[in-house]
Amino acid sequence: MGKEKNDIHLLVIRLSAMGDVAMTVPVLHALVQQHPEVRVTVLSRAFFKPLFEDIPRISFYQADIRGRHKGVRGLYKLYRELKALKINAVADLHNVLRSNVLKTFFRAGRFPVVQIDKGRSEKRALTRSREKKFRQLTSTHQRYADVFARLGYAVDLSRPVFSPKLELSPEIWNNLGRENRAERGEQWIGIAPFAAFEGKMYPLDLMEKVLEKLDRKGKYTLLLFGGGKKEEQVLQALQSKYENAVSIAGKLSFKQELRLISNLDLMVAMDSGNAHLAAMYGVKTITLWGVTHPYAGFYPFGQDRDYALLADRKKFPLIPTSVYGKKLPEGYENAMRTISPEKVEEKILQVLTAR
């Protein structure tokens, strides 16, 4: 593969899910900064396009996997479309059935292709109940970087690059329903209390105690993030109870939510996509962990390890029970209750006041 200056075009495949796609962002920032000869086309779902709009030399291509790119024939059509972009090499950061089919077409076309090593056997050893190997695994960010290194473009993640803080539009201010609190010196705390699985979600009654404590101080704007009708209803109810709470759920587009997240002083989230969205902007991010664990490699990028609050493994030794939190063993429903609201509040205040 020739490496004349400014002539390398890499295709990056990263179709889903939210957290995984967001985790590619700081790696791509570092890649294009450290390799000025490289430009990148990211192949993903249309919803994720706003994540990449502020990265230089990054283009986006929509995978219409429910429409014209559906099935093997659709993926072959996608391959032909991507081939026309004059790709030099392919970085598969997804490693699932669809990307494997695409990989087959590219390899048949004699394109260099490198696929992520997800470390599945290591993760099975970490999450199994018997003879568990409880140790820190390679981070997902580093696994992404390793793919580019194998293509000949080493990425040093010790030199972090974050997406820039974005300007808030009048529409965002209107949806907040508040005057410019920044002028009053108030700090903005994002709170994302939901997760894909029950075992990763801090009990709402405990999260409400945290909200109550913070609201009483009168010097924070508490921005509540979530999606879906049920979550919208829950967050709207919380907004009505606390003077300084503002529910964002259902009010803003994804692109607008990203602008708001980039302006936060702090994000409090589960082991979830919102944590990775905040981290990609360099926003300090406190994460609460239930039946999952940072050792699996999904800790938010560039965050101090001290910002993680973990369930008590002495009481719940099977943690992590799975990589993504799907497995909730009997008796583990209350694992996150070992993280007290007082501990969460204390960590929030500690991080906000740290320099």
Steps between C-alpha positions, in 0.01 A plus 500: 500500500658829388546765766563821311394803697125571509402197294385242756125445525388258772153354534392451863207266563321562830126443461366497859431537795505854642773452759726306266462755221572787741814320619644516147493882501808577716694227321421652160590847631842366599541306174450797267702733722797264519479398132435806281519281189188308605138583434215279616151404392291364787232248405216497752128562550372844402405580860866508601615753238509799745769323706754544222415842358764690697796276420729624220551271199212275607213426261188299576321238291158369598443127518132456412483147642119496513465635146721488194790332685289225655615139464798362309399664173457832674840467663657426164337818367646683801842355423480630142400846625788510748749367246415798279627731776853378423562335837857385572430273799225391737492511881215284631432619855175305522571132427145372462320314219434805280854633527636151435302482175634839396848390601470200269413723205789739570749217539379348175569841347855482644456781750703483822253424780565485874229395744481581870600232749220527755677271748196278530680217683648745753157651558346158552767429763427833668122450514462128571381396844759225556876548486446865416814684384440841654748733333509815290459423130618714210274803460267514202665829400837324486349212304383755241846660497658156451300455177650817355848397619467173308415705190822695553366802691588475867284716728629631833198535729709651778469827306121539522306713253142592581214633292464877540248670725207607281294817498148479643231607257200721596282193450693313769467794741126516430459130572690538825241756604758685707692826475872477437608329822865514395488872569382424854794270564295181530659171403322261266476136603370249248328200654424196283333252738405231248683207341415226252473233771363502852825379655680813379243755619526682832166458681283803430406548864870538584564726202214719616671539837812620317289749303335622818836562667639688201182697438494620859838668453348739245818547298476226237288454190411130485449394137324164474576284194303203368305374201173323429151579625533323834828671584358836390211457744730408788732794439212743453365392839841564657517843339167592653627410847833682501545869429841468334430185298437524125402196295659494155331177394301537178568873471813512286638325195802277552720767342367760744546266795866463405540878503351512847714211628814675376418793731450297818723544804438137595313194378367231735409184310483125518724268300316636196521695177451836670824452694692456175327796335610728784851356512562565131465874576739474796213561744572356844288186527401307811383148423296263718561129445269216599547148361752622241853616577767730348734202468308391188653797317209741462608776736436851359796647316740728685318478834666466837450148637389659824187625323351148497268387780475121514259255657646301791673189360545355848122468522457425128812304394364396158540859375551547212225255406521592132670756277189704418290431809252259346542238774344582835547197729243430767574711806697761302203732447620722784869509413489872417338578834845450650583840347336744740349834389734668749798345323370621162445853629843504662666392175310764302608779733858370506527494119335839455739669740816323377736695275 
